[in-house]
Amino acid sequence: MGMSGKKDLDKSTLYEAVKTLVESPNKHIHLNQQKLFTLFSIAFQYILFRSTKNPGHYIIRIEDSMLAEKLARKAKDETTRKFMGRLIVPRRLAYGNSTFHMDYFPLATWGVTKDLPKEKIQGAIIVKNTSHNPLIDESDFRHITEDEQAIQLFGKNYYLNSLMGIAPTTITIAFDEEFEGLEKILFDFIEEKSERLVDGVTMNDDIQFDD
């Protein structure tokens, strides 16, 4: 079964991609290509690097715990997989002089992150699943009032907008979405899958995952 490392990103490709993010003048970045696990590795390595230069709190906000576990298994470099594997259960992990925190889109999971001193937050990654599921599960009444409040406060992308005001840099990974105030960065080593395949057959977008 141990195939996860098989198609890892080439180290120099990963390095160049991270360098692109480091050198970008844009503070709030949107990665919207189809390779979710590849993009997560790049974003995570960038945030890890940033945490050594700008110590403080870093927030990893993932749509739900299932997606978090998938990222821990399938990210495209070993460091990211290991770090995520260790972060998932305590949802807080010290790294050098920085601390990484993980929460999910529903407001009820923001217990730790909402009380962090704002001036010490140095960056965030936001990861949206590739499917367009409604965020709020109707059966989970506990979340509904809180999440509806958040939507009223920050708008429908509250899981992102609530961080943009406080984190000096954010990287949002979301395929096929548009966000106000984010700059898109495209990596040319990621092939854009053409929507149209053979003889005018169009693919629906259920093919975004790497493998």
mmCIF file with all atom_site columns, C-alpha atoms in Angstrom:
data_model
loop_
_atom_site.group_PDB
_atom_site.id
_atom_site.type_symbol
_atom_site.label_atom_id
_atom_site.label_alt_id
_atom_site.label_comp_id
_atom_site.label_asym_id
_atom_site.label_entity_id
_atom_site.label_seq_id
_atom_site.pdbx_PDB_ins_code
_atom_site.Cartn_x
_atom_site.Cartn_y
_atom_site.Cartn_z
_atom_site.occupancy
_atom_site.B_iso_or_equiv
_atom_site.pdbx_formal_charge
_atom_site.auth_seq_id
_atom_site.auth_comp_id
_atom_site.auth_asym_id
_atom_site.auth_atom_id
_atom_site.pdbx_PDB_model_num
ATOM 1   C CA . MET A 1 1   ? 0.000   0.000  0.000   1.00 0.00 ? 1   MET A CA 1
ATOM 2   C CA . GLY A 1 2   ? 2.875   2.421  0.691   1.00 0.00 ? 2   GLY A CA 1
ATOM 3   C CA . MET A 1 3   ? 2.506   4.237  -2.595  1.00 0.00 ? 3   MET A CA 1
ATOM 4   C CA . SER A 1 4   ? 1.953   7.759  -1.282  1.00 0.00 ? 4   SER A CA 1
ATOM 5   C CA . GLY A 1 5   ? 5.555   8.828  -1.841  1.00 0.00 ? 5   GLY A CA 1
ATOM 6   C CA . LYS A 1 6   ? 5.571   7.406  -5.328  1.00 0.00 ? 6   LYS A CA 1
ATOM 7   C CA . LYS A 1 7   ? 4.455   10.495 -7.185  1.00 0.00 ? 7   LYS A CA 1
ATOM 8   C CA . ASP A 1 8   ? 5.800   13.110 -4.830  1.00 0.00 ? 8   ASP A CA 1
ATOM 9   C CA . LEU A 1 9   ? 6.714   16.497 -6.206  1.00 0.00 ? 9   LEU A CA 1
ATOM 10  C CA . ASP A 1 10  ? 10.249  16.745 -7.427  1.00 0.00 ? 10  ASP A CA 1
ATOM 11  C CA . LYS A 1 11  ? 12.227  18.721 -4.800  1.00 0.00 ? 11  LYS A CA 1
ATOM 12  C CA . SER A 1 12  ? 13.384  21.381 -7.228  1.00 0.00 ? 12  SER A CA 1
ATOM 13  C CA . THR A 1 13  ? 9.843   21.843 -8.585  1.00 0.00 ? 13  THR A CA 1
ATOM 14  C CA . LEU A 1 14  ? 8.556   22.247 -5.029  1.00 0.00 ? 14  LEU A CA 1
ATOM 15  C CA . TYR A 1 15  ? 11.375  24.681 -4.209  1.00 0.00 ? 15  TYR A CA 1
ATOM 16  C CA . GLU A 1 16  ? 10.685  26.824 -7.298  1.00 0.00 ? 16  GLU A CA 1
ATOM 17  C CA . ALA A 1 17  ? 6.945   26.880 -6.582  1.00 0.00 ? 17  ALA A CA 1
ATOM 18  C CA . VAL A 1 18  ? 7.502   27.943 -2.968  1.00 0.00 ? 18  VAL A CA 1
ATOM 19  C CA . LYS A 1 19  ? 9.961   30.601 -4.192  1.00 0.00 ? 19  LYS A CA 1
ATOM 20  C CA . THR A 1 20  ? 7.209   31.959 -6.474  1.00 0.00 ? 20  THR A CA 1
ATOM 21  C CA . LEU A 1 21  ? 4.972   32.438 -3.427  1.00 0.00 ? 21  LEU A CA 1
ATOM 22  C CA . VAL A 1 22  ? 7.803   33.927 -1.342  1.00 0.00 ? 22  VAL A CA 1
ATOM 23  C CA . GLU A 1 23  ? 8.595   36.452 -4.077  1.00 0.00 ? 23  GLU A CA 1
ATOM 24  C CA . SER A 1 24  ? 4.986   37.360 -4.852  1.00 0.00 ? 24  SER A CA 1
ATOM 25  C CA . PRO A 1 25  ? 4.069   40.925 -3.815  1.00 0.00 ? 25  PRO A CA 1
ATOM 26  C CA . ASN A 1 26  ? 0.486   39.721 -3.266  1.00 0.00 ? 26  ASN A CA 1
ATOM 27  C CA . LYS A 1 27  ? -0.489  39.177 0.325   1.00 0.00 ? 27  LYS A CA 1
ATOM 28  C CA . HIS A 1 28  ? -3.675  37.208 -0.312  1.00 0.00 ? 28  HIS A CA 1
ATOM 29  C CA . ILE A 1 29  ? -3.241  34.483 -2.880  1.00 0.00 ? 29  ILE A CA 1
ATOM 30  C CA . HIS A 1 30  ? -5.661  32.089 -4.564  1.00 0.00 ? 30  HIS A CA 1
ATOM 31  C CA . LEU A 1 31  ? -4.396  28.787 -5.975  1.00 0.00 ? 31  LEU A CA 1
ATOM 32  C CA . ASN A 1 32  ? -7.196  27.546 -8.175  1.00 0.00 ? 32  ASN A CA 1
ATOM 33  C CA . GLN A 1 33  ? -5.676  24.794 -10.303 1.00 0.00 ? 33  GLN A CA 1
ATOM 34  C CA . GLN A 1 34  ? -6.919  21.225 -10.237 1.00 0.00 ? 34  GLN A CA 1
ATOM 35  C CA . LYS A 1 35  ? -4.154  19.473 -8.309  1.00 0.00 ? 35  LYS A CA 1
ATOM 36  C CA . LEU A 1 36  ? -5.327  19.892 -4.751  1.00 0.00 ? 36  LEU A CA 1
ATOM 37  C CA . PHE A 1 37  ? -2.650  17.754 -3.061  1.00 0.00 ? 37  PHE A CA 1
ATOM 38  C CA . THR A 1 38  ? 0.164   19.350 -5.069  1.00 0.00 ? 38  THR A CA 1
ATOM 39  C CA . LEU A 1 39  ? -1.053  22.865 -4.265  1.00 0.00 ? 39  LEU A CA 1
ATOM 40  C CA . PHE A 1 40  ? -1.396  22.021 -0.595  1.00 0.00 ? 40  PHE A CA 1
ATOM 41  C CA . SER A 1 41  ? 2.224   20.829 -0.431  1.00 0.00 ? 41  SER A CA 1
ATOM 42  C CA . ILE A 1 42  ? 3.391   24.079 -2.023  1.00 0.00 ? 42  ILE A CA 1
ATOM 43  C CA . ALA A 1 43  ? 1.252   26.276 0.246   1.00 0.00 ? 43  ALA A CA 1
ATOM 44  C CA . PHE A 1 44  ? 2.238   24.339 3.359   1.00 0.00 ? 44  PHE A CA 1
ATOM 45  C CA . GLN A 1 45  ? 5.956   24.455 2.592   1.00 0.00 ? 45  GLN A CA 1
ATOM 46  C CA . TYR A 1 46  ? 5.645   28.195 1.994   1.00 0.00 ? 46  TYR A CA 1
ATOM 47  C CA . ILE A 1 47  ? 3.922   28.724 5.360   1.00 0.00 ? 47  ILE A CA 1
ATOM 48  C CA . LEU A 1 48  ? 6.491   26.485 7.070   1.00 0.00 ? 48  LEU A CA 1
ATOM 49  C CA . PHE A 1 49  ? 9.293   28.588 5.569   1.00 0.00 ? 49  PHE A CA 1
ATOM 50  C CA . ARG A 1 50  ? 7.536   31.814 6.526   1.00 0.00 ? 50  ARG A CA 1
ATOM 51  C CA . SER A 1 51  ? 7.138   30.581 10.098  1.00 0.00 ? 51  SER A CA 1
ATOM 52  C CA . THR A 1 52  ? 10.932  30.417 10.479  1.00 0.00 ? 52  THR A CA 1
ATOM 53  C CA . LYS A 1 53  ? 11.288  34.053 9.344   1.00 0.00 ? 53  LYS A CA 1
ATOM 54  C CA . ASN A 1 54  ? 8.162   35.477 11.008  1.00 0.00 ? 54  ASN A CA 1
ATOM 55  C CA . PRO A 1 55  ? 7.503   33.592 14.239  1.00 0.00 ? 55  PRO A CA 1
ATOM 56  C CA . GLY A 1 56  ? 3.932   33.636 15.478  1.00 0.00 ? 56  GLY A CA 1
ATOM 57  C CA . HIS A 1 57  ? 0.652   31.815 14.999  1.00 0.00 ? 57  HIS A CA 1
ATOM 58  C CA . TYR A 1 58  ? -0.290  30.130 11.727  1.00 0.00 ? 58  TYR A CA 1
ATOM 59  C CA . ILE A 1 59  ? -3.793  28.881 11.006  1.00 0.00 ? 59  ILE A CA 1
ATOM 60  C CA . ILE A 1 60  ? -4.584  25.964 8.709   1.00 0.00 ? 60  ILE A CA 1
ATOM 61  C CA . ARG A 1 61  ? -8.333  26.079 8.029   1.00 0.00 ? 61  ARG A CA 1
ATOM 62  C CA . ILE A 1 62  ? -9.682  23.106 6.095   1.00 0.00 ? 62  ILE A CA 1
ATOM 63  C CA . GLU A 1 63  ? -13.261 22.590 4.980   1.00 0.00 ? 63  GLU A CA 1
ATOM 64  C CA . ASP A 1 64  ? -13.777 19.481 7.122   1.00 0.00 ? 64  ASP A CA 1
ATOM 65  C CA . SER A 1 65  ? -11.917 16.755 8.972   1.00 0.00 ? 65  SER A CA 1
ATOM 66  C CA . MET A 1 66  ? -12.296 14.267 6.118   1.00 0.00 ? 66  MET A CA 1
ATOM 67  C CA . LEU A 1 67  ? -10.423 16.618 3.810   1.00 0.00 ? 67  LEU A CA 1
ATOM 68  C CA . ALA A 1 68  ? -7.756  17.190 6.490   1.00 0.00 ? 68  ALA A CA 1
ATOM 69  C CA . GLU A 1 69  ? -7.136  13.449 6.739   1.00 0.00 ? 69  GLU A CA 1
ATOM 70  C CA . LYS A 1 70  ? -6.952  13.166 2.974   1.00 0.00 ? 70  LYS A CA 1
ATOM 71  C CA . LEU A 1 71  ? -4.330  15.940 2.860   1.00 0.00 ? 71  LEU A CA 1
ATOM 72  C CA . ALA A 1 72  ? -2.307  14.198 5.576   1.00 0.00 ? 72  ALA A CA 1
ATOM 73  C CA . ARG A 1 73  ? -2.293  11.034 3.465   1.00 0.00 ? 73  ARG A CA 1
ATOM 74  C CA . LYS A 1 74  ? -1.954  12.429 -0.021  1.00 0.00 ? 74  LYS A CA 1
ATOM 75  C CA . ALA A 1 75  ? -0.038  15.705 0.066   1.00 0.00 ? 75  ALA A CA 1
ATOM 76  C CA . LYS A 1 76  ? 2.813   15.548 -2.417  1.00 0.00 ? 76  LYS A CA 1
ATOM 77  C CA . ASP A 1 77  ? 5.792   15.684 -0.064  1.00 0.00 ? 77  ASP A CA 1
ATOM 78  C CA . GLU A 1 78  ? 6.679   13.723 3.017   1.00 0.00 ? 78  GLU A CA 1
ATOM 79  C CA . THR A 1 79  ? 7.256   16.671 5.377   1.00 0.00 ? 79  THR A CA 1
ATOM 80  C CA . THR A 1 80  ? 3.766   18.016 4.748   1.00 0.00 ? 80  THR A CA 1
ATOM 81  C CA . ARG A 1 81  ? 2.169   14.584 5.211   1.00 0.00 ? 81  ARG A CA 1
ATOM 82  C CA . LYS A 1 82  ? 3.996   14.003 8.498   1.00 0.00 ? 82  LYS A CA 1
ATOM 83  C CA . PHE A 1 83  ? 3.288   17.469 9.850   1.00 0.00 ? 83  PHE A CA 1
ATOM 84  C CA . MET A 1 84  ? -0.396  17.229 8.977   1.00 0.00 ? 84  MET A CA 1
ATOM 85  C CA . GLY A 1 85  ? -0.602  13.741 10.488  1.00 0.00 ? 85  GLY A CA 1
ATOM 86  C CA . ARG A 1 86  ? 0.758   15.137 13.754  1.00 0.00 ? 86  ARG A CA 1
ATOM 87  C CA . LEU A 1 87  ? -1.378  18.306 13.655  1.00 0.00 ? 87  LEU A CA 1
ATOM 88  C CA . ILE A 1 88  ? -4.772  16.684 13.109  1.00 0.00 ? 88  ILE A CA 1
ATOM 89  C CA . VAL A 1 89  ? -5.429  15.312 16.582  1.00 0.00 ? 89  VAL A CA 1
ATOM 90  C CA . PRO A 1 90  ? -4.150  18.030 18.927  1.00 0.00 ? 90  PRO A CA 1
ATOM 91  C CA . ARG A 1 91  ? -5.005  20.655 16.243  1.00 0.00 ? 91  ARG A CA 1
ATOM 92  C CA . ARG A 1 92  ? -2.081  22.664 17.614  1.00 0.00 ? 92  ARG A CA 1
ATOM 93  C CA . LEU A 1 93  ? 1.620   22.021 17.057  1.00 0.00 ? 93  LEU A CA 1
ATOM 94  C CA . ALA A 1 94  ? 4.733   24.021 17.904  1.00 0.00 ? 94  ALA A CA 1
ATOM 95  C CA . TYR A 1 95  ? 7.361   24.351 15.186  1.00 0.00 ? 95  TYR A CA 1
ATOM 96  C CA . GLY A 1 96  ? 10.476  26.343 16.071  1.00 0.00 ? 96  GLY A CA 1
ATOM 97  C CA . ASN A 1 97  ? 9.223   29.601 17.558  1.00 0.00 ? 97  ASN A CA 1
ATOM 98  C CA . SER A 1 98  ? 5.867   29.377 15.820  1.00 0.00 ? 98  SER A CA 1
ATOM 99  C CA . THR A 1 99  ? 2.667   27.494 16.564  1.00 0.00 ? 99  THR A CA 1
ATOM 100 C CA . PHE A 1 100 ? 0.400   25.941 13.950  1.00 0.00 ? 100 PHE A CA 1
ATOM 101 C CA . HIS A 1 101 ? -3.318  25.674 14.635  1.00 0.00 ? 101 HIS A CA 1
ATOM 102 C CA . MET A 1 102 ? -5.907  23.768 12.674  1.00 0.00 ? 102 MET A CA 1
ATOM 103 C CA . ASP A 1 103 ? -9.621  24.388 12.468  1.00 0.00 ? 103 ASP A CA 1
ATOM 104 C CA . TYR A 1 104 ? -12.427 23.693 10.020  1.00 0.00 ? 104 TYR A CA 1
ATOM 105 C CA . PHE A 1 105 ? -14.989 25.858 8.243   1.00 0.00 ? 105 PHE A CA 1
ATOM 106 C CA . PRO A 1 106 ? -17.807 25.484 10.828  1.00 0.00 ? 106 PRO A CA 1
ATOM 107 C CA . LEU A 1 107 ? -17.523 28.203 13.444  1.00 0.00 ? 107 LEU A CA 1
ATOM 108 C CA . ALA A 1 108 ? -17.902 25.706 16.298  1.00 0.00 ? 108 ALA A CA 1
ATOM 109 C CA . THR A 1 109 ? -14.339 24.495 15.562  1.00 0.00 ? 109 THR A CA 1
ATOM 110 C CA . TRP A 1 110 ? -12.766 27.944 15.993  1.00 0.00 ? 110 TRP A CA 1
ATOM 111 C CA . GLY A 1 111 ? -12.465 27.643 19.770  1.00 0.00 ? 111 GLY A CA 1
ATOM 112 C CA . VAL A 1 112 ? -8.700  28.053 19.883  1.00 0.00 ? 112 VAL A CA 1
ATOM 113 C CA . THR A 1 113 ? -8.101  30.172 16.828  1.00 0.00 ? 113 THR A CA 1
ATOM 114 C CA . LYS A 1 114 ? -10.647 32.877 17.571  1.00 0.00 ? 114 LYS A CA 1
ATOM 115 C CA . ASP A 1 115 ? -8.874  33.763 20.831  1.00 0.00 ? 115 ASP A CA 1
ATOM 116 C CA . LEU A 1 116 ? -5.338  34.025 19.414  1.00 0.00 ? 116 LEU A CA 1
ATOM 117 C CA . PRO A 1 117 ? -3.798  37.489 19.817  1.00 0.00 ? 117 PRO A CA 1
ATOM 118 C CA . LYS A 1 118 ? -4.451  39.081 16.401  1.00 0.00 ? 118 LYS A CA 1
ATOM 119 C CA . GLU A 1 119 ? -1.077  40.807 16.228  1.00 0.00 ? 119 GLU A CA 1
ATOM 120 C CA . LYS A 1 120 ? 0.717   37.464 16.535  1.00 0.00 ? 120 LYS A CA 1
ATOM 121 C CA . ILE A 1 121 ? -1.102  35.780 13.637  1.00 0.00 ? 121 ILE A CA 1
ATOM 122 C CA . GLN A 1 122 ? 1.375   35.607 10.772  1.00 0.00 ? 122 GLN A CA 1
ATOM 123 C CA . GLY A 1 123 ? -0.371  33.603 8.079   1.00 0.00 ? 123 GLY A CA 1
ATOM 124 C CA . ALA A 1 124 ? -3.119  31.191 7.119   1.00 0.00 ? 124 ALA A CA 1
ATOM 125 C CA . ILE A 1 125 ? -3.957  28.502 4.585   1.00 0.00 ? 125 ILE A CA 1
ATOM 126 C CA . ILE A 1 126 ? -7.600  27.937 3.663   1.00 0.00 ? 126 ILE A CA 1
ATOM 127 C CA . VAL A 1 127 ? -8.493  24.740 1.784   1.00 0.00 ? 127 VAL A CA 1
ATOM 128 C CA . LYS A 1 128 ? -11.873 24.234 0.170   1.00 0.00 ? 128 LYS A CA 1
ATOM 129 C CA . ASN A 1 129 ? -12.929 20.833 -1.085  1.00 0.00 ? 129 ASN A CA 1
ATOM 130 C CA . THR A 1 130 ? -13.298 20.406 -4.818  1.00 0.00 ? 130 THR A CA 1
ATOM 131 C CA . SER A 1 131 ? -16.959 19.471 -4.582  1.00 0.00 ? 131 SER A CA 1
ATOM 132 C CA . HIS A 1 132 ? -19.506 22.250 -4.265  1.00 0.00 ? 132 HIS A CA 1
ATOM 133 C CA . ASN A 1 133 ? -21.254 20.937 -1.194  1.00 0.00 ? 133 ASN A CA 1
ATOM 134 C CA . PRO A 1 134 ? -23.220 23.396 0.911   1.00 0.00 ? 134 PRO A CA 1
ATOM 135 C CA . LEU A 1 135 ? -21.070 24.261 3.908   1.00 0.00 ? 135 LEU A CA 1
ATOM 136 C CA . ILE A 1 136 ? -23.708 23.774 6.513   1.00 0.00 ? 136 ILE A CA 1
ATOM 137 C CA . ASP A 1 137 ? -25.040 20.309 7.066   1.00 0.00 ? 137 ASP A CA 1
ATOM 138 C CA . GLU A 1 138 ? -28.729 20.797 7.789   1.00 0.00 ? 138 GLU A CA 1
ATOM 139 C CA . SER A 1 139 ? -28.728 17.939 10.282  1.00 0.00 ? 139 SER A CA 1
ATOM 140 C CA . ASP A 1 140 ? -26.138 19.654 12.442  1.00 0.00 ? 140 ASP A CA 1
ATOM 141 C CA . PHE A 1 141 ? -28.326 22.183 14.220  1.00 0.00 ? 141 PHE A CA 1
ATOM 142 C CA . ARG A 1 142 ? -25.585 23.057 16.674  1.00 0.00 ? 142 ARG A CA 1
ATOM 143 C CA . HIS A 1 143 ? -23.597 24.757 13.915  1.00 0.00 ? 143 HIS A CA 1
ATOM 144 C CA . ILE A 1 144 ? -26.397 26.437 12.092  1.00 0.00 ? 144 ILE A CA 1
ATOM 145 C CA . THR A 1 145 ? -27.003 29.468 14.257  1.00 0.00 ? 145 THR A CA 1
ATOM 146 C CA . GLU A 1 146 ? -23.288 30.125 14.754  1.00 0.00 ? 146 GLU A CA 1
ATOM 147 C CA . ASP A 1 147 ? -22.457 29.678 11.090  1.00 0.00 ? 147 ASP A CA 1
ATOM 148 C CA . GLU A 1 148 ? -25.401 31.793 9.999   1.00 0.00 ? 148 GLU A CA 1
ATOM 149 C CA . GLN A 1 149 ? -24.146 34.515 12.327  1.00 0.00 ? 149 GLN A CA 1
ATOM 150 C CA . ALA A 1 150 ? -20.717 34.243 10.747  1.00 0.00 ? 150 ALA A CA 1
ATOM 151 C CA . ILE A 1 151 ? -22.215 34.470 7.270   1.00 0.00 ? 151 ILE A CA 1
ATOM 152 C CA . GLN A 1 152 ? -24.074 37.625 8.290   1.00 0.00 ? 152 GLN A CA 1
ATOM 153 C CA . LEU A 1 153 ? -20.891 39.069 9.770   1.00 0.00 ? 153 LEU A CA 1
ATOM 154 C CA . PHE A 1 154 ? -18.351 38.210 7.074   1.00 0.00 ? 154 PHE A CA 1
ATOM 155 C CA . GLY A 1 155 ? -20.408 37.220 4.009   1.00 0.00 ? 155 GLY A CA 1
ATOM 156 C CA . LYS A 1 156 ? -20.682 33.788 2.425   1.00 0.00 ? 156 LYS A CA 1
ATOM 157 C CA . ASN A 1 157 ? -16.912 33.192 2.320   1.00 0.00 ? 157 ASN A CA 1
ATOM 158 C CA . TYR A 1 158 ? -16.736 33.858 6.056   1.00 0.00 ? 158 TYR A CA 1
ATOM 159 C CA . TYR A 1 159 ? -14.172 31.066 6.597   1.00 0.00 ? 159 TYR A CA 1
ATOM 160 C CA . LEU A 1 160 ? -11.778 33.136 4.438   1.00 0.00 ? 160 LEU A CA 1
ATOM 161 C CA . ASN A 1 161 ? -12.926 36.719 5.027   1.00 0.00 ? 161 ASN A CA 1
ATOM 162 C CA . SER A 1 162 ? -12.624 36.349 8.801   1.00 0.00 ? 162 SER A CA 1
ATOM 163 C CA . LEU A 1 163 ? -8.911  35.562 8.351   1.00 0.00 ? 163 LEU A CA 1
ATOM 164 C CA . MET A 1 164 ? -8.089  38.113 5.656   1.00 0.00 ? 164 MET A CA 1
ATOM 165 C CA . GLY A 1 165 ? -8.533  40.985 8.062   1.00 0.00 ? 165 GLY A CA 1
ATOM 166 C CA . ILE A 1 166 ? -6.111  39.592 10.623  1.00 0.00 ? 166 ILE A CA 1
ATOM 167 C CA . ALA A 1 167 ? -3.539  37.436 8.805   1.00 0.00 ? 167 ALA A CA 1
ATOM 168 C CA . PRO A 1 168 ? -0.849  39.370 6.904   1.00 0.00 ? 168 PRO A CA 1
ATOM 169 C CA . THR A 1 169 ? -0.784  36.613 4.299   1.00 0.00 ? 169 THR A CA 1
ATOM 170 C CA . THR A 1 170 ? -3.369  34.010 3.292   1.00 0.00 ? 170 THR A CA 1
ATOM 171 C CA . ILE A 1 171 ? -3.249  31.267 0.706   1.00 0.00 ? 171 ILE A CA 1
ATOM 172 C CA . THR A 1 172 ? -6.597  29.906 -0.393  1.00 0.00 ? 172 THR A CA 1
ATOM 173 C CA . ILE A 1 173 ? -6.736  26.632 -2.293  1.00 0.00 ? 173 ILE A CA 1
ATOM 174 C CA . ALA A 1 174 ? -10.069 26.316 -4.051  1.00 0.00 ? 174 ALA A CA 1
ATOM 175 C CA . PHE A 1 175 ? -10.669 24.963 -7.520  1.00 0.00 ? 175 PHE A CA 1
ATOM 176 C CA . ASP A 1 176 ? -13.050 26.740 -9.845  1.00 0.00 ? 176 ASP A CA 1
ATOM 177 C CA . GLU A 1 177 ? -14.045 29.454 -7.370  1.00 0.00 ? 177 GLU A CA 1
ATOM 178 C CA . GLU A 1 178 ? -13.856 33.233 -7.485  1.00 0.00 ? 178 GLU A CA 1
ATOM 179 C CA . PHE A 1 179 ? -12.941 35.341 -4.450  1.00 0.00 ? 179 PHE A CA 1
ATOM 180 C CA . GLU A 1 180 ? -12.895 39.091 -4.059  1.00 0.00 ? 180 GLU A CA 1
ATOM 181 C CA . GLY A 1 181 ? -9.502  40.584 -3.229  1.00 0.00 ? 181 GLY A CA 1
ATOM 182 C CA . LEU A 1 182 ? -7.366  37.503 -3.944  1.00 0.00 ? 182 LEU A CA 1
ATOM 183 C CA . GLU A 1 183 ? -4.637  37.296 -6.588  1.00 0.00 ? 183 GLU A CA 1
ATOM 184 C CA . LYS A 1 184 ? -4.481  34.067 -8.580  1.00 0.00 ? 184 LYS A CA 1
ATOM 185 C CA . ILE A 1 185 ? -1.112  32.414 -9.034  1.00 0.00 ? 185 ILE A CA 1
ATOM 186 C CA . LEU A 1 186 ? -0.795  29.615 -11.605 1.00 0.00 ? 186 LEU A CA 1
ATOM 187 C CA . PHE A 1 187 ? 2.061   27.107 -11.718 1.00 0.00 ? 187 PHE A CA 1
ATOM 188 C CA . ASP A 1 188 ? 2.954   26.189 -15.253 1.00 0.00 ? 188 ASP A CA 1
ATOM 189 C CA . PHE A 1 189 ? 4.202   22.702 -14.345 1.00 0.00 ? 189 PHE A CA 1
ATOM 190 C CA . ILE A 1 190 ? 0.591   21.818 -13.473 1.00 0.00 ? 190 ILE A CA 1
ATOM 191 C CA . GLU A 1 191 ? -1.113  20.859 -16.688 1.00 0.00 ? 191 GLU A CA 1
ATOM 192 C CA . GLU A 1 192 ? -4.474  22.452 -17.158 1.00 0.00 ? 192 GLU A CA 1
ATOM 193 C CA . LYS A 1 193 ? -6.841  19.627 -17.964 1.00 0.00 ? 193 LYS A CA 1
ATOM 194 C CA . SER A 1 194 ? -8.824  20.773 -20.930 1.00 0.00 ? 194 SER A CA 1
ATOM 195 C CA . GLU A 1 195 ? -12.543 20.696 -20.306 1.00 0.00 ? 195 GLU A CA 1
ATOM 196 C CA . ARG A 1 196 ? -13.153 19.383 -23.770 1.00 0.00 ? 196 ARG A CA 1
ATOM 197 C CA . LEU A 1 197 ? -11.826 15.920 -24.419 1.00 0.00 ? 197 LEU A CA 1
ATOM 198 C CA . VAL A 1 198 ? -12.460 14.001 -27.621 1.00 0.00 ? 198 VAL A CA 1
ATOM 199 C CA . ASP A 1 199 ? -15.109 14.893 -30.214 1.00 0.00 ? 199 ASP A CA 1
ATOM 200 C CA . GLY A 1 200 ? -16.754 17.576 -28.131 1.00 0.00 ? 200 GLY A CA 1
ATOM 201 C CA . VAL A 1 201 ? -17.281 15.316 -25.116 1.00 0.00 ? 201 VAL A CA 1
ATOM 202 C CA . THR A 1 202 ? -16.952 17.542 -22.095 1.00 0.00 ? 202 THR A CA 1
ATOM 203 C CA . MET A 1 203 ? -15.772 16.279 -18.758 1.00 0.00 ? 203 MET A CA 1
ATOM 204 C CA . ASN A 1 204 ? -17.556 17.347 -15.634 1.00 0.00 ? 204 ASN A CA 1
ATOM 205 C CA . ASP A 1 205 ? -15.279 18.582 -12.896 1.00 0.00 ? 205 ASP A CA 1
ATOM 206 C CA . ASP A 1 206 ? -15.031 15.451 -10.811 1.00 0.00 ? 206 ASP A CA 1
ATOM 207 C CA . ILE A 1 207 ? -11.438 14.867 -11.835 1.00 0.00 ? 207 ILE A CA 1
ATOM 208 C CA . GLN A 1 208 ? -9.610  17.424 -9.739  1.00 0.00 ? 208 GLN A CA 1
ATOM 209 C CA . PHE A 1 209 ? -7.706  15.176 -7.388  1.00 0.00 ? 209 PHE A CA 1
ATOM 210 C CA . ASP A 1 210 ? -4.148  14.250 -8.221  1.00 0.00 ? 210 ASP A CA 1
ATOM 211 C CA . ASP A 1 211 ? -4.673  10.536 -8.318  1.00 0.00 ? 211 ASP A CA 1
#
